[in-house]
XYZ file of C-alpha atoms in Angstrom:
219
model
C -2.796 -4.433 -11.838
C 0.597 -5.953 -12.523
C -0.744 -8.265 -15.214
C -2.486 -5.374 -16.966
C 0.610 -3.194 -16.822
C 2.747 -6.004 -18.230
C 0.266 -6.437 -21.071
C 0.387 -2.715 -21.773
C 4.193 -2.689 -21.599
C 4.386 -5.479 -24.173
C 1.821 -3.773 -26.418
C 3.562 -0.402 -26.216
C 6.934 -2.003 -26.955
C 5.579 -2.828 -30.410
C 4.980 0.879 -31.013
C 1.183 0.878 -30.823
C -1.409 2.884 -28.865
C -4.574 1.118 -27.666
C -6.686 4.309 -27.368
C -9.653 2.631 -25.657
C -8.476 1.410 -22.262
C -11.390 1.154 -19.824
C -12.937 -1.316 -17.385
C -15.114 -2.877 -20.093
C -12.006 -3.817 -22.062
C -10.314 -5.669 -19.214
C -11.281 -9.348 -19.345
C -10.857 -12.134 -16.787
C -10.082 -15.719 -17.759
C -9.773 -18.604 -15.317
C -8.941 -22.010 -16.859
C -11.063 -24.673 -15.107
C -9.247 -26.129 -12.129
C -6.307 -23.729 -12.391
C -7.113 -21.706 -9.279
C -5.773 -18.597 -10.975
C -7.080 -15.768 -13.124
C -5.475 -14.305 -16.218
C -6.295 -10.667 -16.874
C -6.375 -9.628 -20.511
C -6.677 -6.371 -22.405
C -9.243 -6.572 -25.209
C -10.824 -4.582 -28.062
C -7.984 -3.295 -30.208
C -10.335 -1.750 -32.762
C -9.071 1.790 -32.099
C -5.415 0.812 -31.835
C -2.955 2.494 -34.144
C 0.755 2.924 -34.619
C 2.178 5.747 -32.535
C 3.372 8.664 -34.637
C 5.286 11.132 -32.521
C 5.435 13.516 -35.489
C 1.665 13.981 -35.421
C 0.681 16.731 -32.990
C -2.952 15.719 -32.659
C -4.949 16.611 -29.558
C -7.798 14.398 -28.445
C -10.455 14.264 -25.785
C -12.185 10.927 -25.349
C -15.098 10.063 -23.075
C -15.384 10.654 -19.367
C -11.919 9.890 -18.115
C -9.566 11.357 -20.671
C -8.068 14.810 -20.840
C -6.819 16.675 -23.928
C -3.484 15.068 -24.761
C -1.113 14.640 -27.644
C -1.883 11.247 -29.146
C 0.913 9.113 -27.683
C 1.127 5.984 -25.565
C 0.803 8.216 -22.498
C -2.932 8.402 -23.299
C -3.176 4.690 -22.488
C -1.289 5.197 -19.220
C -3.703 7.896 -18.055
C -6.643 5.672 -19.003
C -5.083 2.813 -17.028
C -4.847 5.120 -14.022
C -8.552 5.912 -14.283
C -9.360 2.223 -14.774
C -7.436 1.248 -11.638
C -9.043 4.146 -9.743
C -12.485 2.877 -10.751
C -11.725 -0.766 -9.884
C -10.395 0.180 -6.450
C -12.940 2.821 -5.425
C -15.961 1.760 -7.555
C -16.295 5.324 -8.795
C -14.633 7.822 -11.116
C -12.760 10.919 -9.890
C -15.725 12.926 -11.198
C -19.183 11.389 -11.153
C -21.910 12.897 -13.316
C -24.799 11.063 -14.956
C -24.264 13.066 -18.122
C -21.137 11.892 -19.967
C -20.488 15.292 -21.559
C -20.731 17.080 -18.221
C -18.391 14.543 -16.683
C -15.896 15.128 -19.476
C -16.067 18.910 -18.991
C -15.402 18.619 -15.260
C -12.478 16.276 -15.851
C -10.896 18.856 -18.161
C -11.260 21.549 -15.498
C -9.392 19.493 -12.910
C -5.852 20.558 -12.081
C -5.201 17.376 -10.140
C -7.045 14.355 -8.787
C -7.410 14.178 -5.025
C -6.683 11.014 -3.112
C -9.918 9.141 -2.389
C -10.581 7.847 1.112
C -10.844 4.296 -0.245
C -7.128 4.178 -1.085
C -5.320 3.757 2.234
C -1.975 2.446 0.968
C 0.530 5.261 0.375
C 2.520 3.318 -2.211
C -0.637 2.436 -4.112
C -1.743 6.055 -4.233
C 1.724 7.148 -5.339
C 1.533 4.663 -8.219
C -1.972 5.775 -9.225
C -0.926 9.439 -8.984
C 1.983 8.805 -11.336
C -0.350 7.140 -13.818
C -2.758 10.081 -13.524
C -0.108 12.780 -13.870
C -1.678 15.470 -16.052
C 1.610 16.368 -17.742
C 2.304 13.543 -20.227
C 6.019 14.334 -20.131
C 6.069 13.566 -16.404
C 3.689 10.608 -16.566
C 5.369 7.247 -16.111
C 5.404 4.491 -18.713
C 4.037 0.993 -18.191
C 7.599 -0.315 -17.870
C 8.374 2.279 -15.196
C 5.133 1.491 -13.365
C 6.172 -2.163 -13.088
C 9.315 -1.022 -11.251
C 7.350 1.121 -8.800
C 7.878 0.316 -5.090
C 4.250 -0.784 -4.881
C 5.384 -3.886 -6.776
C 9.069 -4.081 -5.811
C 9.309 -3.039 -2.144
C 9.857 -5.532 0.705
C 6.249 -4.867 1.728
C 5.049 -5.988 -1.695
C 6.904 -9.281 -1.462
C 5.729 -9.854 2.099
C 2.136 -9.607 0.847
C 2.569 -12.627 -1.435
C 0.210 -15.314 -0.148
C 0.957 -18.990 0.329
C -1.604 -19.741 -2.371
C 0.290 -17.577 -4.870
C 3.535 -19.336 -3.992
C 1.884 -22.748 -4.323
C 0.441 -21.902 -7.750
C 3.858 -20.688 -8.902
C 5.454 -23.920 -7.685
C 2.840 -26.015 -9.488
C 3.603 -24.132 -12.703
C 7.326 -24.805 -12.310
C 6.656 -28.511 -11.806
C 4.349 -28.588 -14.834
C 7.063 -26.999 -16.957
C 9.609 -29.606 -15.814
C 7.120 -32.289 -16.777
C 6.922 -30.942 -20.315
C 4.076 -28.406 -20.293
C 5.114 -25.971 -23.033
C 2.310 -23.532 -22.208
C 3.937 -22.388 -18.966
C 5.326 -18.840 -19.124
C 7.675 -16.924 -16.863
C 4.648 -15.137 -15.423
C 3.005 -18.426 -14.413
C 6.062 -19.138 -12.266
C 6.262 -15.654 -10.757
C 3.975 -15.387 -7.703
C 3.890 -11.586 -7.988
C 1.957 -11.936 -11.257
C -0.464 -14.559 -9.968
C -4.044 -13.577 -9.166
C -5.954 -16.148 -7.136
C -9.373 -17.144 -8.397
C -10.901 -16.856 -4.924
C -9.750 -13.223 -4.657
C -11.494 -12.318 -7.914
C -14.623 -14.222 -6.886
C -14.779 -12.249 -3.645
C -14.203 -8.996 -5.545
C -17.123 -9.788 -7.856
C -19.409 -10.669 -4.933
C -18.514 -7.422 -3.157
C -19.016 -5.448 -6.369
C -22.480 -6.928 -6.940
C -23.476 -6.304 -3.320
C -22.239 -2.715 -3.495
C -24.197 -2.038 -6.689
C -27.366 -3.588 -5.281
C -27.082 -1.453 -2.159
C -26.499 1.652 -4.266
C -29.541 0.914 -6.434
C -31.742 0.400 -3.372
C -30.552 3.687 -1.896
C -31.313 5.474 -5.174
C -34.825 4.008 -5.221
C -35.423 5.148 -1.641
C -34.205 8.648 -2.496
C -36.559 8.834 -5.480
C -39.502 7.709 -3.337
C -38.996 10.516 -0.819
């Protein structure tokens, strides 16, 4: 999450809106032997320069609500993306995309799902999913949220993250010009084994869901 938010912060700082943030446009890259995963935002085909003078309302796909076309659209979409990655579902689940979009518009708020146990995490997601764009936080503000900055957040840093950060610092001292500040910051490091386990769990969950659907259809 932190890597994605930093990418969005940097992109927004240039004055652009992505306009197509979703799970499919979040890519994972793990250099062989690195032990870490870089998370990248892709597909900038719909991106455009933000024009605060243009009062244009939009409604895009299943997880977007009518909003003035500003960078806050990307923030809401990030909130839905994180919601989906964490819970493996959308706040509203309909097979028909149009019906799903209609129900999303009718929502006054998004209830906390049972899958999100951490209070700080839900507070962050809620701020990203704030329906009022004027109250919705920016990517820069999200990075300063207690979910990332509290003592609890720092206590959750694993030894593996610290080791990878130390290796990056050593590599930089030895002349590696590709090392960035984020490579040396353990709070930005995502371990490869964590992503591998996430993918395995995701595949297993989908297979189980498909089997259950088949059984339901057979009854």
